[in-house]
Amino acid sequence: MHRDRVSPNNQESAETHQADENTDRNRLRLLEADGYQEAVRRVIVLARLQDLLAWGRKNSLWPFNFGLSCCYIEMATSLTSRYDIARFGSEVVRGSPRQADVIVIAGTVFRKMAPIIKRLYEQMMEPRWVISMGSCANSGGMYDVYSVVQGVDKFLPVDVYVPGCPPAPHTLMEGLLLLQEAVGSERRPLSWVLGPEHIKRPILPARRDLARESRQQARTFPGMDTVAWYSSKDQGPR
Amino acid sequence: MEGETPESLQSLFWYATAVFVVIGTTLLVSYLVGERHESPATSDPYESGIVPTGSNRFRVPVQFYLVAMLFVIFDLEAVYVFAWALVVREAGWPAFWEMTIFIGVLLIALIYVWRVGALDWRKNAP
Amino acid sequence: MMHDLPILDELRLRFGKDSAQIEETRDDIPTISTNKASVLPLLRFLKEDTDQPYRMLFDMTAIDERNRTTRPMDASNEFTAVYTLFSFDRNQDLRVKVPLASDDLLLPSITSIWPSANWYEREIWDMFGIRFNGHPYLRRLLMPKSWEGHPLRKDHPARATEMTPYELEEEDEQTEQDLLKFSPEEWGMQRTHDQVEYMFLNLGPAHTGTHGILRLVVQLAGEQIVDIVPDIGFHHRAAEKMGERQTWHTYIPYTDRIDYLGGVMNELPYLLAVERLAGIRVPARAQVIRVMLAELFRIASHLVWYGTFAQDVGQLSPVFYMFTDRERVFHIIEAITGGRMHPGWFRIGGVAHDLPQGWEHLVREFLEYLPPRLNEYDDLVLGNRIFQARTKGVGRYTTQEAMDWGVTGPGLRATGFSWDFRKTQPYSGYEQFDFEVPTATNGDCYDRGLVRVEEMRQSLRIIEQCLNQMPEGPTKADHALTTPPDKARTLHDIETLIQHFLAVSWGPRIPAGEVMAKVEATKGCNAYYLISDGAPWPYRVRIRTPSFPHIQMVPSISKGHLLSDLLAILGSVDFVLADVDR
């Protein structure tokens, strides 16, 4: 059932990539028409270098070993053999924010903890990304209560929100893939000396909107009366 | 002799230059490339997300130095053992016995420092 | 029945009738009300002088009585402090209450009787603003230093959305971080002593070794621990305040998240307490389903502990095996409940749904699968010489110390004292199961581990009995207060429909009274103390969690050890931060 939900998204993402390439090509055509051959060559070289860097970043997002509550257990589970986040290049869990690329806000953001989270984020080096994992970090979730900040985006810029309470490990991994997609299509400045830093990133559509159609088409739902799936030993008649 | 020395010095000079160029380029490029950001805690030390208490330059207990020094002393002896190992056949048995005595003396020294408690990491075990 | 307990006569004889008034409650726990002047001698007498003493300060809390409707109110009892003591010799609790006027919120500190009272008193000061005379350092425990007000008072806002929206400007961040900075002088600690300059190291809140956002400020002479100041409250999720605004039914998911590795195990004490108040008898099938799921979660929790403990002392591979096995547990949990970590699956009067067809097969498969794996782990972890060297003789304490500090569960049993609430005060039908209570002798890190590993095997035995003897019958009690109500009772006429609508939307009104129920949870004894006013929600929810006293004990058993031993101790104590801070 889950696979069904994922596949239309993947197709969708492939299409967006194609669209990006098309616009790039258009831009080049325009430049050629203006006759700036030299400029074009330079753009191509730089763009290719940026592509290479983005590709490198995308496939080696190292998370900071940081967890707040229940979600962290699921985040840790995603590192272990059943889920194995190493398939996506994110198994190198760093103990220091200096070496980490992505901080997963895994759990409830407490008011006593918020200044510390901010500090840790400040201590991360560029480029850095934030995944907000679980309902608490997304919005406060079921904890609309005095000691909880209603979402980590109150004080940190969030790149990907992963829903769930807690999200299952594979949901976090889908979030990671989304972040990879974003990182892969991001254009970051090559150097800070060249001028003001400007990061170009595409706006990715919400997964909910993409999945809506396939979800609306779902007609059969597994009931609670029988075990929904069987293990390897369980193929025989019952 | 005279002709030889400048030549070897020259190669040493080129070698040193190459080292400096490589290191310098690496430092320069890594300084220039990439993005920077500056916020209040960026250059503070990381200590589990908390502002550290006290300075990091303080007198650490003597055991740390003791262990470090003993390590260096015993480690340096390995240099002689290596040098001897290269010429073990040429040096023959006398050298072997000398080396045995040398290692024996070291062993006694090690037993001594062990016995006097210089290798004990903590003062009074609970 | 309760009134003729000998201890009550003894107290009345000794302290006078007025200082030991008997109160009515809905549980079997004898409850006496005393006054401020006699509370200290009375508690001291109960711990030290009586035969079969009350050795453990089981719990200590307070109640803001100002909004209560079912109780005679005057200015003298606007707040109540509640001490719950436990006697292992009598196998009995005793509740001592002290009424307080809101203009005179002062009590004598009992830290001289029980060391564990330290944090409980700080918590009460933090949450209710009741001061304790003679407390060594009465300051906030859970809330940040900059907090204004006392959250569990009835006039403190509950929702974040009722308060000013949270903002973190640069200056706020700076002030908060400066407030968090540790100052040794504040705690009466020296920076240098006898030519040794101490190092103050923050271990946590963002540290892997602390298994969550726990902060331990370690005073180090070289690598040796001189003292530790734990700082908790980073994980304070206000579960108790939450209970005062959620209905009886909608509070169930919040209990799952207290000991977040224990899952449905947390729902059990809460529901036992609610059902006791409501007078619901849970049908046998529901009871056995509850036991089976709770034991599965005990295994899941212990597996997480096993792997991370091995990792804490340097073994990197076991954790991968244990987490894979944990997925097998979740395979069953997911098939039965649809959830993983927090199924929220027990209901008032039963469980949410009957077991699905084919569950036996999944459980049987797991029962066959795990024992050989556990044997393998014995060789891999417990038999490993380095593991033994790191854990044997480290973090030892005696049975007496354990009782003084309020330690329950595997930590208590590892000292050689066989005490399991499933055996001594059976609940949910545990008396029908055949299992043993594993103990060890030394009370060190290794023994705590040994006990937990054996507990997993015993849990498997219990699950096997559940599997073989699962009774037939309903999974929900036939009672008016069962929530959600049985569908068959509805849709007859408009009256039954309205009843059903109210029971589903508001939930039941649980009869007034107070009650405590405890279970042997994964980490130790978990208890819910509920006070009902007859409203659709509790008047007060008090959660006594095992990890809170366990963490409080860590400094006393770590002194003199090396810093690396501290991580072994933390791993062996097995705590969950949500269980500490709630």
PDB file of N, CA and C in Angstrom, chain C residues 435-476:
ATOM      1  N   PHE C 435       5.692 -17.364  36.337  1.00  0.00           N
ATOM      2  CA  PHE C 435       6.985 -16.810  35.930  1.00  0.00           C
ATOM      3  C   PHE C 435       7.829 -16.561  37.172  1.00  0.00           C
ATOM      4  N   GLU C 436       9.098 -16.366  36.954  1.00  0.00           N
ATOM      5  CA  GLU C 436       9.993 -16.147  38.085  1.00  0.00           C
ATOM      6  C   GLU C 436      10.458 -14.701  38.117  1.00  0.00           C
ATOM      7  N   VAL C 437      10.917 -14.287  39.301  1.00  0.00           N
ATOM      8  CA  VAL C 437      11.445 -12.935  39.440  1.00  0.00           C
ATOM      9  C   VAL C 437      12.964 -13.052  39.506  1.00  0.00           C
ATOM     10  N   PRO C 438      13.658 -12.712  38.423  1.00  0.00           N
ATOM     11  CA  PRO C 438      15.108 -12.856  38.434  1.00  0.00           C
ATOM     12  C   PRO C 438      15.776 -11.835  39.356  1.00  0.00           C
ATOM     13  N   THR C 439      16.772 -12.288  40.069  1.00  0.00           N
ATOM     14  CA  THR C 439      17.541 -11.361  40.916  1.00  0.00           C
ATOM     15  C   THR C 439      19.026 -11.615  40.677  1.00  0.00           C
ATOM     16  N   ALA C 440      19.836 -10.695  41.168  1.00  0.00           N
ATOM     17  CA  ALA C 440      21.286 -10.875  41.129  1.00  0.00           C
ATOM     18  C   ALA C 440      21.802 -10.512  42.527  1.00  0.00           C
ATOM     19  N   THR C 441      23.105 -10.445  42.698  1.00  0.00           N
ATOM     20  CA  THR C 441      23.587 -10.276  44.064  1.00  0.00           C
ATOM     21  C   THR C 441      24.349  -8.977  44.320  1.00  0.00           C
ATOM     22  N   ASN C 442      25.092  -8.489  43.336  1.00  0.00           N
ATOM     23  CA  ASN C 442      26.046  -7.425  43.646  1.00  0.00           C
ATOM     24  C   ASN C 442      25.496  -6.008  43.514  1.00  0.00           C
ATOM     25  N   GLY C 443      24.450  -5.837  42.755  1.00  0.00           N
ATOM     26  CA  GLY C 443      23.901  -4.496  42.585  1.00  0.00           C
ATOM     27  C   GLY C 443      24.793  -3.579  41.769  1.00  0.00           C
ATOM     28  N   ASP C 444      25.634  -4.140  40.908  1.00  0.00           N
ATOM     29  CA  ASP C 444      26.460  -3.283  40.047  1.00  0.00           C
ATOM     30  C   ASP C 444      25.882  -3.260  38.629  1.00  0.00           C
ATOM     31  N   CYS C 445      26.569  -2.558  37.736  1.00  0.00           N
ATOM     32  CA  CYS C 445      26.051  -2.396  36.380  1.00  0.00           C
ATOM     33  C   CYS C 445      25.807  -3.737  35.716  1.00  0.00           C
ATOM     34  N   TYR C 446      26.738  -4.657  35.905  1.00  0.00           N
ATOM     35  CA  TYR C 446      26.630  -5.955  35.245  1.00  0.00           C
ATOM     36  C   TYR C 446      25.383  -6.695  35.729  1.00  0.00           C
ATOM     37  N   ASP C 447      25.152  -6.633  37.036  1.00  0.00           N
ATOM     38  CA  ASP C 447      24.016  -7.367  37.590  1.00  0.00           C
ATOM     39  C   ASP C 447      22.687  -6.781  37.147  1.00  0.00           C
ATOM     40  N   ARG C 448      22.650  -5.469  37.025  1.00  0.00           N
ATOM     41  CA  ARG C 448      21.412  -4.862  36.528  1.00  0.00           C
ATOM     42  C   ARG C 448      21.127  -5.362  35.114  1.00  0.00           C
ATOM     43  N   GLY C 449      22.210  -5.511  34.357  1.00  0.00           N
ATOM     44  CA  GLY C 449      22.054  -6.039  33.008  1.00  0.00           C
ATOM     45  C   GLY C 449      21.562  -7.477  33.027  1.00  0.00           C
ATOM     46  N   LEU C 450      22.185  -8.270  33.897  1.00  0.00           N
ATOM     47  CA  LEU C 450      21.837  -9.682  34.007  1.00  0.00           C
ATOM     48  C   LEU C 450      20.345  -9.856  34.308  1.00  0.00           C
ATOM     49  N   VAL C 451      19.859  -9.032  35.245  1.00  0.00           N
ATOM     50  CA  VAL C 451      18.456  -9.137  35.637  1.00  0.00           C
ATOM     51  C   VAL C 451      17.555  -8.832  34.448  1.00  0.00           C
ATOM     52  N   ARG C 452      17.893  -7.794  33.698  1.00  0.00           N
ATOM     53  CA  ARG C 452      17.031  -7.416  32.570  1.00  0.00           C
ATOM     54  C   ARG C 452      17.006  -8.503  31.493  1.00  0.00           C
ATOM     55  N   VAL C 453      18.178  -9.080  31.242  1.00  0.00           N
ATOM     56  CA  VAL C 453      18.228 -10.120  30.217  1.00  0.00           C
ATOM     57  C   VAL C 453      17.344 -11.298  30.630  1.00  0.00           C
ATOM     58  N   GLU C 454      17.416 -11.665  31.892  1.00  0.00           N
ATOM     59  CA  GLU C 454      16.599 -12.774  32.370  1.00  0.00           C
ATOM     60  C   GLU C 454      15.117 -12.394  32.345  1.00  0.00           C
ATOM     61  N   GLU C 455      14.849 -11.134  32.594  1.00  0.00           N
ATOM     62  CA  GLU C 455      13.447 -10.664  32.554  1.00  0.00           C
ATOM     63  C   GLU C 455      12.832 -10.856  31.180  1.00  0.00           C
ATOM     64  N   MET C 456      13.654 -10.680  30.138  1.00  0.00           N
ATOM     65  CA  MET C 456      13.126 -10.877  28.789  1.00  0.00           C
ATOM     66  C   MET C 456      12.682 -12.312  28.619  1.00  0.00           C
ATOM     67  N   ARG C 457      13.468 -13.245  29.159  1.00  0.00           N
ATOM     68  CA  ARG C 457      13.093 -14.653  29.034  1.00  0.00           C
ATOM     69  C   ARG C 457      11.800 -14.919  29.789  1.00  0.00           C
ATOM     70  N   GLN C 458      11.675 -14.299  30.968  1.00  0.00           N
ATOM     71  CA  GLN C 458      10.444 -14.496  31.737  1.00  0.00           C
ATOM     72  C   GLN C 458       9.255 -13.883  31.008  1.00  0.00           C
ATOM     73  N   SER C 459       9.471 -12.740  30.365  1.00  0.00           N
ATOM     74  CA  SER C 459       8.388 -12.129  29.599  1.00  0.00           C
ATOM     75  C   SER C 459       7.946 -13.056  28.478  1.00  0.00           C
ATOM     76  N   LEU C 460       8.916 -13.716  27.861  1.00  0.00           N
ATOM     77  CA  LEU C 460       8.561 -14.665  26.800  1.00  0.00           C
ATOM     78  C   LEU C 460       7.697 -15.792  27.361  1.00  0.00           C
ATOM     79  N   ARG C 461       8.030 -16.225  28.591  1.00  0.00           N
ATOM     80  CA  ARG C 461       7.218 -17.272  29.229  1.00  0.00           C
ATOM     81  C   ARG C 461       5.783 -16.789  29.413  1.00  0.00           C
ATOM     82  N   ILE C 462       5.667 -15.550  29.863  1.00  0.00           N
ATOM     83  CA  ILE C 462       4.320 -15.008  30.096  1.00  0.00           C
ATOM     84  C   ILE C 462       3.560 -14.924  28.779  1.00  0.00           C
ATOM     85  N   ILE C 463       4.255 -14.465  27.738  1.00  0.00           N
ATOM     86  CA  ILE C 463       3.580 -14.320  26.441  1.00  0.00           C
ATOM     87  C   ILE C 463       3.142 -15.682  25.924  1.00  0.00           C
ATOM     88  N   GLU C 464       3.985 -16.681  26.163  1.00  0.00           N
ATOM     89  CA  GLU C 464       3.627 -18.029  25.714  1.00  0.00           C
ATOM     90  C   GLU C 464       2.348 -18.507  26.408  1.00  0.00           C
ATOM     91  N   GLN C 465       2.258 -18.196  27.727  1.00  0.00           N
ATOM     92  CA  GLN C 465       1.044 -18.588  28.447  1.00  0.00           C
ATOM     93  C   GLN C 465      -0.165 -17.829  27.917  1.00  0.00           C
ATOM     94  N   CYS C 466       0.038 -16.554  27.570  1.00  0.00           N
ATOM     95  CA  CYS C 466      -1.059 -15.777  26.980  1.00  0.00           C
ATOM     96  C   CYS C 466      -1.518 -16.431  25.692  1.00  0.00           C
ATOM     97  N   LEU C 467      -0.540 -16.863  24.909  1.00  0.00           N
ATOM     98  CA  LEU C 467      -0.837 -17.452  23.610  1.00  0.00           C
ATOM     99  C   LEU C 467      -1.623 -18.744  23.769  1.00  0.00           C
ATOM    100  N   ASN C 468      -1.164 -19.590  24.705  1.00  0.00           N
ATOM    101  CA  ASN C 468      -1.793 -20.897  24.836  1.00  0.00           C
ATOM    102  C   ASN C 468      -3.119 -20.845  25.558  1.00  0.00           C
ATOM    103  N   GLN C 469      -3.274 -19.864  26.421  1.00  0.00           N
ATOM    104  CA  GLN C 469      -4.494 -19.849  27.225  1.00  0.00           C
ATOM    105  C   GLN C 469      -5.290 -18.571  27.044  1.00  0.00           C
ATOM    106  N   MET C 470      -5.296 -18.062  25.845  1.00  0.00           N
ATOM    107  CA  MET C 470      -6.067 -16.851  25.605  1.00  0.00           C
ATOM    108  C   MET C 470      -7.557 -17.149  25.786  1.00  0.00           C
ATOM    109  N   PRO C 471      -8.195 -16.534  26.794  1.00  0.00           N
ATOM    110  CA  PRO C 471      -9.612 -16.829  27.005  1.00  0.00           C
ATOM    111  C   PRO C 471     -10.478 -16.237  25.901  1.00  0.00           C
ATOM    112  N   GLU C 472     -11.608 -16.853  25.699  1.00  0.00           N
ATOM    113  CA  GLU C 472     -12.582 -16.305  24.757  1.00  0.00           C
ATOM    114  C   GLU C 472     -13.433 -15.285  25.499  1.00  0.00           C
ATOM    115  N   GLY C 473     -14.168 -14.520  24.751  1.00  0.00           N
ATOM    116  CA  GLY C 473     -15.092 -13.602  25.412  1.00  0.00           C
ATOM    117  C   GLY C 473     -14.928 -12.198  24.915  1.00  0.00           C
ATOM    118  N   PRO C 474     -15.622 -11.268  25.543  1.00  0.00           N
ATOM    119  CA  PRO C 474     -15.580  -9.876  25.081  1.00  0.00           C
ATOM    120  C   PRO C 474     -14.249  -9.216  25.417  1.00  0.00           C
ATOM    121  N   THR C 475     -13.928  -8.165  24.681  1.00  0.00           N
ATOM    122  CA  THR C 475     -12.699  -7.421  24.963  1.00  0.00           C
ATOM    123  C   THR C 475     -13.005  -6.071  25.597  1.00  0.00           C
ATOM    124  N   LYS C 476     -14.262  -5.873  25.931  1.00  0.00           N
ATOM    125  CA  LYS C 476     -14.638  -4.628  26.605  1.00  0.00           C
ATOM    126  C   LYS C 476     -15.624  -4.945  27.707  1.00  0.00           C
TER     127      LYS C 476
END
